Amino acid sequence: MEYEKIKNDIKQILSEKRYTHSLGVAKKAEELAKIHGINEKKAKIVGLAHDIAKEMSKEEAYKYATENGIEFDEIEKLNPKLLHSKLGADICKKKYNFTKEMQDAIKYHTTGNVKMDKLAKIIFIADKTEENREYEGLEEIIQISKKDIDEAVLYICCRGVKRNLDKKVIIHPDTINLINKILIDRM
Ligand SMILES: [Fe+2]
Ligand SMILES: [Fe+2]
């Protein structure tokens, strides 16, 4: 079964902490998929695999990107934490035959993107609300995510942007564009 195969693979690749986080995201994604009426098995598998490339070193990440024709934008180059999304999507395509939709959900899970569909939004939310997370306001986001996916995405993006501004960390324009899109769609 694909889920068990990926689970075994990431257990080898990732630290215990990130492996536990991945299991948490799989569980939360499955739960949100059920509530919001999308394929639960698919959401669970994507959630499990979303951070598959997270612990690659910068050197490994660039080597993989060069060998596989993946290009990073300027902001991604300045913030190596962002590299794992595109790489993870490509790895899952090649290793597990993930569909374009599943790849995109991984690709967009860190910054968000205006092109996110329901699956991508669920993975994005699950990543930030899985059971091993702990931060102020978490319970509120969990409650919102059960009723309104877009509102939960908006909440998470705004919180992230605020934190980056406070710490004077670069903000990826995809996050700002997503905030604007959700707000404009409501007008
Ligand atoms: Fe991630
Ligand atoms: Fe994650």
Coordinates of N, CA and C and ligand atoms in Angstrom, one line a residue:
M1 N 0.8 -1.2 0.0 CA 0.0 0.0 0.0 C 0.9 1.3 0.0
E2 N 0.5 2.2 -0.8 CA 1.3 3.4 -1.0 C 1.6 4.1 0.4
Y3 N 0.5 4.2 1.2 CA 0.7 5.0 2.5 C 1.8 4.3 3.3
E4 N 1.8 3.0 3.4 CA 2.8 2.3 4.2 C 4.2 2.4 3.7
K5 N 4.2 2.4 2.3 CA 5.5 2.5 1.7 C 6.2 3.9 2.0
I6 N 5.3 5.0 1.8 CA 5.8 6.3 2.1 C 6.2 6.5 3.5
K7 N 5.4 5.9 4.4 CA 5.6 6.0 5.8 C 7.0 5.4 6.2
N8 N 7.3 4.2 5.6 CA 8.6 3.6 5.9 C 9.7 4.4 5.3
D9 N 9.5 5.0 4.1 CA 10.5 5.8 3.5 C 10.9 7.0 4.3
I10 N 9.8 7.7 4.7 CA 10.1 9.0 5.5 C 10.7 8.7 6.9
K11 N 10.3 7.5 7.4 CA 10.9 7.1 8.7 C 12.4 7.0 8.6
Q12 N 12.9 6.6 7.4 CA 14.3 6.4 7.2 C 15.0 7.8 6.9
I13 N 14.2 8.7 6.2 CA 14.8 9.9 5.7 C 14.8 11.0 6.8
L14 N 13.7 11.1 7.5 CA 13.5 12.3 8.4 C 13.8 12.0 9.9
S15 N 14.1 13.1 10.6 CA 14.3 13.0 12.0 C 13.0 12.5 12.7
E16 N 13.1 12.0 13.9 CA 11.9 11.5 14.6 C 10.9 12.6 14.8
K17 N 11.3 13.8 15.1 CA 10.4 14.9 15.3 C 9.6 15.2 14.0
R18 N 10.3 15.3 12.9 CA 9.7 15.6 11.6 C 8.8 14.4 11.1
Y19 N 9.2 13.2 11.5 CA 8.4 12.0 11.1 C 7.1 12.1 11.9
T20 N 7.2 12.4 13.2 CA 6.0 12.5 14.0 C 5.1 13.6 13.5
H21 N 5.7 14.8 13.1 CA 4.9 15.9 12.5 C 4.2 15.4 11.2
S22 N 4.9 14.6 10.4 CA 4.3 14.2 9.1 C 3.1 13.3 9.4
L23 N 3.2 12.4 10.4 CA 2.1 11.5 10.7 C 0.9 12.4 11.2
G24 N 1.3 13.4 12.0 CA 0.2 14.4 12.5 C -0.5 15.1 11.3
V25 N 0.3 15.5 10.3 CA -0.3 16.2 9.2 C -1.2 15.3 8.4
A26 N -0.7 14.0 8.2 CA -1.5 13.0 7.5 C -2.9 12.8 8.2
K27 N -2.8 12.7 9.5 CA -4.1 12.5 10.3 C -5.0 13.7 10.2
K28 N -4.4 14.9 10.4 CA -5.2 16.1 10.3 C -5.8 16.3 8.9
A29 N -5.0 16.0 7.9 CA -5.4 16.2 6.5 C -6.6 15.3 6.2
E30 N -6.5 14.1 6.7 CA -7.6 13.1 6.5 C -8.9 13.6 7.2
E31 N -8.7 14.1 8.4 CA -9.9 14.6 9.2 C -10.5 15.8 8.4
L32 N -9.7 16.7 7.9 CA -10.3 17.9 7.2 C -10.9 17.5 5.9
A33 N -10.3 16.5 5.2 CA -10.8 16.0 4.0 C -12.2 15.5 4.2
K34 N -12.4 14.8 5.2 CA -13.7 14.2 5.6 C -14.7 15.3 5.8
I35 N -14.4 16.2 6.6 CA -15.3 17.3 6.9 C -15.7 18.1 5.6
H36 N -14.7 18.3 4.8 CA -14.9 19.2 3.6 C -15.2 18.5 2.3
G37 N -15.4 17.2 2.4 CA -15.8 16.4 1.3 C -14.8 16.2 0.1
I38 N -13.6 16.0 0.4 CA -12.7 15.5 -0.6 C -12.1 14.2 -0.3
N39 N -11.4 13.6 -1.2 CA -10.8 12.2 -1.0 C -9.9 12.1 0.2
E40 N -10.3 11.4 1.2 CA -9.6 11.3 2.4 C -8.2 10.6 2.3
K41 N -8.2 9.5 1.5 CA -7.0 8.8 1.4 C -5.9 9.6 0.7
K42 N -6.3 10.3 -0.3 CA -5.4 11.2 -1.1 C -4.8 12.3 -0.1
A43 N -5.7 12.9 0.6 CA -5.2 14.0 1.6 C -4.3 13.4 2.6
K44 N -4.5 12.2 3.1 CA -3.7 11.6 4.1 C -2.3 11.3 3.5
I45 N -2.3 10.8 2.3 CA -1.0 10.4 1.6 C -0.2 11.7 1.4
V46 N -0.8 12.7 0.9 CA -0.1 14.0 0.6 C 0.4 14.6 1.9
G47 N -0.4 14.6 2.9 CA 0.0 15.1 4.2 C 1.2 14.3 4.8
L48 N 1.2 13.0 4.6 CA 2.3 12.2 5.1 C 3.6 12.6 4.4
A49 N 3.5 12.9 3.1 CA 4.7 13.1 2.2 C 5.2 14.5 2.2
H50 N 4.4 15.5 2.7 CA 4.6 16.9 2.3 C 6.0 17.4 2.7
D51 N 6.6 16.9 3.7 CA 7.9 17.4 4.2 C 9.1 16.5 3.8
I52 N 8.9 15.6 2.8 CA 9.9 14.6 2.5 C 11.3 15.2 2.2
A53 N 11.3 16.4 1.7 CA 12.6 17.0 1.3 C 13.1 18.0 2.3
K54 N 12.4 18.1 3.4 CA 12.7 19.2 4.4 C 14.0 19.1 5.1
E55 N 14.6 17.9 5.2 CA 15.9 17.8 5.9 C 17.0 17.6 4.9
M56 N 16.8 17.9 3.7 CA 18.0 18.0 2.7 C 18.9 19.2 3.1
S57 N 20.2 19.0 2.9 CA 21.0 20.2 3.2 C 20.9 21.1 2.0
K58 N 21.3 22.3 2.1 CA 21.2 23.3 1.0 C 22.0 22.8 -0.2
E59 N 23.1 22.1 0.0 CA 23.9 21.6 -1.1 C 23.1 20.5 -1.8
E60 N 22.5 19.6 -1.0 CA 21.8 18.5 -1.6 C 20.6 19.0 -2.4
A61 N 19.9 20.1 -1.8 CA 18.8 20.7 -2.4 C 19.1 21.3 -3.8
Y62 N 20.2 22.0 -3.8 CA 20.7 22.6 -5.1 C 21.1 21.6 -6.1
K63 N 21.8 20.5 -5.6 CA 22.2 19.4 -6.5 C 21.0 18.8 -7.1
Y64 N 20.0 18.5 -6.3 CA 18.8 17.8 -6.8 C 18.1 18.7 -7.8
A65 N 18.0 20.0 -7.5 CA 17.3 21.0 -8.3 C 18.0 21.1 -9.7
T66 N 19.3 21.1 -9.7 CA 20.1 21.2 -11.0 C 19.9 19.9 -11.8
E67 N 20.0 18.8 -11.2 CA 19.8 17.5 -11.9 C 18.4 17.3 -12.4
N68 N 17.4 17.9 -11.8 CA 16.0 17.7 -12.2 C 15.3 18.9 -12.8
G69 N 16.1 19.9 -13.1 CA 15.6 21.0 -13.8 C 14.6 21.8 -13.0
I70 N 14.8 21.9 -11.7 CA 13.9 22.8 -10.9 C 14.6 24.1 -10.6
E71 N 13.8 25.2 -10.9 CA 14.3 26.5 -10.7 C 13.7 27.2 -9.5
F72 N 14.5 27.9 -8.7 CA 14.1 28.6 -7.5 C 13.9 30.0 -7.8
D73 N 12.9 30.7 -7.2 CA 12.8 32.2 -7.4 C 13.8 32.9 -6.4
E74 N 13.8 34.2 -6.6 CA 14.8 35.0 -5.8 C 14.6 34.8 -4.3
I75 N 13.3 34.8 -3.9 CA 13.0 34.7 -2.4 C 13.4 33.3 -1.9
E76 N 13.1 32.3 -2.7 CA 13.4 31.0 -2.3 C 14.9 30.8 -2.1
K77 N 15.7 31.5 -3.0 CA 17.1 31.4 -2.9 C 17.6 32.0 -1.6
L78 N 16.9 33.1 -1.2 CA 17.4 33.8 0.0 C 16.9 33.1 1.3
N79 N 15.9 32.3 1.2 CA 15.4 31.6 2.4 C 15.3 30.1 2.1
P80 N 16.4 29.4 2.4 CA 16.5 28.0 2.1 C 15.4 27.1 2.7
K81 N 14.7 27.6 3.7 CA 13.6 26.9 4.3 C 12.5 26.6 3.3
L82 N 12.5 27.5 2.2 CA 11.4 27.4 1.3 C 11.7 26.4 0.2
L83 N 12.9 25.9 0.1 CA 13.3 25.0 -1.1 C 12.6 23.7 -1.1
H84 N 12.2 23.2 0.1 CA 11.7 21.8 0.2 C 10.4 21.6 -0.4
S85 N 9.6 22.7 -0.6 CA 8.3 22.5 -1.2 C 8.3 22.0 -2.6
K86 N 9.1 22.7 -3.5 CA 9.2 22.3 -4.9 C 9.9 21.0 -5.0
L87 N 10.9 20.8 -4.2 CA 11.7 19.5 -4.3 C 10.8 18.4 -3.8
G88 N 10.1 18.5 -2.8 CA 9.2 17.5 -2.3 C 8.2 17.1 -3.3
A89 N 7.6 18.1 -4.0 CA 6.7 17.8 -5.1 C 7.3 16.9 -6.2
D90 N 8.5 17.3 -6.6 CA 9.2 16.6 -7.6 C 9.6 15.2 -7.2
I91 N 10.0 15.0 -6.0 CA 10.4 13.7 -5.5 C 9.2 12.8 -5.5
C92 N 8.0 13.3 -5.0 CA 6.8 12.5 -4.9 C 6.3 12.2 -6.3
K93 N 6.5 13.0 -7.3 CA 6.1 12.7 -8.6 C 6.9 11.5 -9.1
K94 N 8.2 11.6 -8.9 CA 9.1 10.5 -9.5 C 9.1 9.3 -8.7
K95 N 9.0 9.4 -7.4 CA 9.0 8.2 -6.5 C 7.7 7.5 -6.4
Y96 N 6.6 8.3 -6.3 CA 5.3 7.7 -5.9 C 4.2 8.0 -7.0
N97 N 4.6 8.6 -8.1 CA 3.7 8.9 -9.2 C 2.5 9.8 -8.7
F98 N 2.8 10.8 -7.9 CA 1.8 11.7 -7.4 C 1.2 12.5 -8.6
T99 N -0.1 12.7 -8.6 CA -0.7 13.4 -9.7 C -0.3 14.9 -9.6
K100 N -0.6 15.7 -10.6 CA -0.3 17.1 -10.6 C -0.9 17.8 -9.4
E101 N -2.2 17.4 -9.1 CA -2.9 18.1 -8.0 C -2.2 17.8 -6.7
M102 N -1.7 16.5 -6.5 CA -1.0 16.2 -5.3 C 0.3 16.9 -5.2
Q103 N 1.0 17.0 -6.3 CA 2.3 17.7 -6.4 C 2.1 19.1 -6.0
D104 N 1.1 19.8 -6.5 CA 0.9 21.2 -6.3 C 0.6 21.4 -4.8
A105 N -0.1 20.5 -4.2 CA -0.4 20.7 -2.8 C 0.9 20.7 -1.9
I106 N 1.8 19.9 -2.3 CA 3.1 20.0 -1.7 C 3.9 21.2 -2.0
K107 N 3.8 21.6 -3.3 CA 4.6 22.8 -3.8 C 4.1 24.0 -3.1
Y108 N 2.8 24.1 -2.7 CA 2.3 25.3 -2.1 C 2.2 25.3 -0.6
H109 N 2.6 24.2 0.0 CA 2.3 24.1 1.5 C 3.0 25.1 2.4
T110 N 4.1 25.7 1.9 CA 4.9 26.6 2.8 C 4.4 28.1 2.7
T111 N 4.4 28.5 1.5 CA 4.1 30.0 1.2 C 2.6 30.2 1.0
G112 N 1.9 29.2 0.5 CA 0.5 29.4 0.0 C 0.6 29.9 -1.4
N113 N -0.5 29.8 -2.2 CA -0.5 30.3 -3.6 C -1.9 30.5 -4.0
V114 N -2.1 31.5 -4.9 CA -3.5 31.8 -5.4 C -4.1 30.6 -6.1
K115 N -3.2 29.7 -6.6 CA -3.7 28.6 -7.4 C -4.1 27.4 -6.6
M116 N -4.1 27.5 -5.2 CA -4.4 26.4 -4.4 C -5.8 25.9 -4.5
D117 N -6.0 24.6 -4.7 CA -7.3 24.0 -4.7 C -7.7 23.5 -3.2
K118 N -8.8 22.9 -3.1 CA -9.2 22.4 -1.8 C -8.2 21.5 -1.1
L119 N -7.6 20.6 -1.9 CA -6.6 19.7 -1.3 C -5.4 20.5 -0.8
A120 N -4.9 21.4 -1.6 CA -3.8 22.2 -1.2 C -4.0 23.0 0.0
K121 N -5.2 23.5 0.1 CA -5.6 24.3 1.3 C -5.6 23.5 2.5
I122 N -6.2 22.3 2.4 CA -6.3 21.4 3.5 C -4.9 20.9 4.0
I123 N -4.0 20.7 3.0 CA -2.6 20.3 3.4 C -1.9 21.5 4.1
F124 N -2.1 22.7 3.6 CA -1.6 23.9 4.2 C -2.1 24.1 5.6
I125 N -3.3 23.9 5.8 CA -3.9 24.1 7.2 C -3.4 22.9 8.1
A126 N -3.5 21.7 7.6 CA -3.1 20.6 8.4 C -1.6 20.7 8.9
D127 N -0.8 21.2 8.0 CA 0.6 21.4 8.4 C 0.8 22.3 9.6
K128 N -0.1 23.3 9.7 CA 0.0 24.3 10.8 C -0.9 23.9 12.0
T129 N -1.7 22.9 11.9 CA -2.7 22.7 13.0 C -2.6 21.2 13.5
E130 N -1.7 20.4 13.0 CA -1.6 19.0 13.4 C -1.4 18.9 14.9
E131 N -1.7 17.7 15.5 CA -1.7 17.6 16.9 C -0.4 17.8 17.7
N132 N 0.7 17.9 17.0 CA 2.0 18.1 17.7 C 2.3 19.6 17.8
R133 N 1.5 20.4 17.1 CA 1.8 21.9 17.1 C 1.3 22.5 18.4
E134 N 1.9 23.5 18.8 CA 1.6 24.2 20.0 C 1.9 25.7 19.9
Y135 N 0.9 26.5 19.8 CA 1.2 28.0 19.8 C -0.1 28.7 20.2
E136 N 0.0 30.0 20.5 CA -1.2 30.7 20.9 C -2.1 30.9 19.7
G137 N -3.3 30.7 19.9 CA -4.3 30.9 18.8 C -4.6 29.7 18.0
L138 N -3.8 28.6 18.3 CA -4.0 27.3 17.5 C -5.4 26.8 17.6
E139 N -6.0 26.8 18.8 CA -7.3 26.2 19.0 C -8.3 27.0 18.1
E140 N -8.1 28.3 18.0 CA -9.1 29.1 17.3 C -9.0 28.7 15.8
I141 N -7.8 28.5 15.3 CA -7.6 28.1 13.8 C -8.2 26.8 13.6
I142 N -8.0 25.9 14.6 CA -8.6 24.5 14.4 C -10.1 24.6 14.3
Q143 N -10.7 25.4 15.1 CA -12.2 25.6 15.1 C -12.6 26.2 13.8
I144 N -11.9 27.2 13.3 CA -12.3 27.9 12.0 C -12.1 26.9 10.9
S145 N -11.0 26.1 10.9 CA -10.8 25.2 9.8 C -11.9 24.1 9.6
K146 N -12.6 23.8 10.7 CA -13.7 22.9 10.6 C -14.9 23.5 9.8
K147 N -15.0 24.8 9.8 CA -16.2 25.4 9.2 C -15.8 26.1 7.9
D148 N -14.7 26.7 7.8 CA -14.4 27.6 6.6 C -12.9 27.5 6.3
I149 N -12.6 26.8 5.2 CA -11.2 26.5 4.8 C -10.5 27.8 4.5
D150 N -11.1 28.7 3.7 CA -10.5 29.9 3.2 C -10.2 30.8 4.4
E151 N -11.1 30.9 5.4 CA -10.9 31.7 6.5 C -9.7 31.2 7.4
A152 N -9.6 29.9 7.4 CA -8.4 29.3 8.1 C -7.1 29.6 7.4
V153 N -7.1 29.5 6.1 CA -5.9 29.8 5.3 C -5.6 31.3 5.5
L154 N -6.6 32.2 5.4 CA -6.3 33.6 5.6 C -5.7 33.9 7.0
Y155 N -6.3 33.3 8.0 CA -5.8 33.5 9.4 C -4.3 33.0 9.5
I156 N -4.0 31.9 8.9 CA -2.6 31.4 9.0 C -1.7 32.3 8.3
C157 N -2.1 32.7 7.1 CA -1.2 33.6 6.3 C -1.0 34.9 7.0
C158 N -2.0 35.5 7.5 CA -1.9 36.8 8.2 C -1.0 36.7 9.4
R159 N -1.2 35.6 10.1 CA -0.3 35.4 11.3 C 1.1 35.2 10.9
G160 N 1.4 34.5 9.8 CA 2.7 34.3 9.3 C 3.4 35.6 8.9
V161 N 2.6 36.4 8.2 CA 3.1 37.6 7.7 C 3.5 38.6 8.8
K162 N 2.6 38.6 9.8 CA 2.8 39.5 11.0 C 4.1 39.1 11.7
R163 N 4.2 37.8 11.9 CA 5.4 37.3 12.6 C 6.7 37.6 11.8
N164 N 6.6 37.5 10.5 CA 7.8 37.8 9.6 C 8.1 39.3 9.7
L165 N 7.1 40.1 9.7 CA 7.3 41.6 9.8 C 8.0 41.9 11.1
D166 N 7.5 41.3 12.2 CA 8.0 41.6 13.5 C 9.5 41.2 13.6
K167 N 9.8 40.1 12.9 CA 11.2 39.6 13.0 C 12.0 40.1 11.9
K168 N 11.4 41.0 11.0 CA 12.1 41.5 9.8 C 12.6 40.4 8.9
V169 N 11.8 39.5 8.7 CA 12.1 38.4 7.8 C 11.4 38.6 6.4
I170 N 12.0 38.2 5.3 CA 11.5 38.4 4.0 C 10.1 37.6 3.9
I171 N 9.2 38.3 3.3 CA 7.9 37.6 3.1 C 7.7 37.3 1.6
H172 N 7.3 36.0 1.3 CA 7.2 35.6 -0.1 C 5.9 36.2 -0.7
P173 N 6.1 36.8 -1.8 CA 4.9 37.5 -2.4 C 3.7 36.6 -2.7
D174 N 3.9 35.3 -2.8 CA 2.8 34.3 -3.0 C 1.8 34.4 -1.8
T175 N 2.4 34.6 -0.6 CA 1.5 34.6 0.6 C 0.7 35.9 0.6
I176 N 1.3 37.0 0.2 CA 0.6 38.3 0.1 C -0.5 38.2 -1.0
N177 N -0.1 37.6 -2.1 CA -1.1 37.5 -3.2 C -2.3 36.6 -2.8
L178 N -2.0 35.6 -2.0 CA -3.1 34.7 -1.5 C -4.0 35.4 -0.6
I179 N -3.4 36.2 0.3 CA -4.3 37.0 1.3 C -5.2 37.9 0.5
N180 N -4.6 38.6 -0.5 CA -5.4 39.6 -1.3 C -6.5 38.8 -2.1
K181 N -6.2 37.7 -2.6 CA -7.2 36.9 -3.4 C -8.4 36.5 -2.5
I182 N -8.1 36.0 -1.3 CA -9.2 35.6 -0.4 C -10.0 36.8 -0.1
L183 N -9.4 37.9 0.2 CA -10.1 39.1 0.6 C -10.9 39.7 -0.6
I184 N -10.3 39.7 -1.8 CA -11.0 40.2 -3.0 C -12.2 39.3 -3.4
D185 N -12.0 38.0 -3.2 CA -13.1 37.0 -3.6 C -14.3 37.2 -2.7
R186 N -14.1 37.8 -1.5 CA -15.2 38.0 -0.6 C -16.0 39.3 -0.9
M187 N -15.4 40.2 -1.7 CA -16.0 41.5 -1.9 C -17.3 41.4 -2.7
Ligands
FE1 FE 7.2 22.0 5.1
FE2 FE 5.4 20.5 7.6

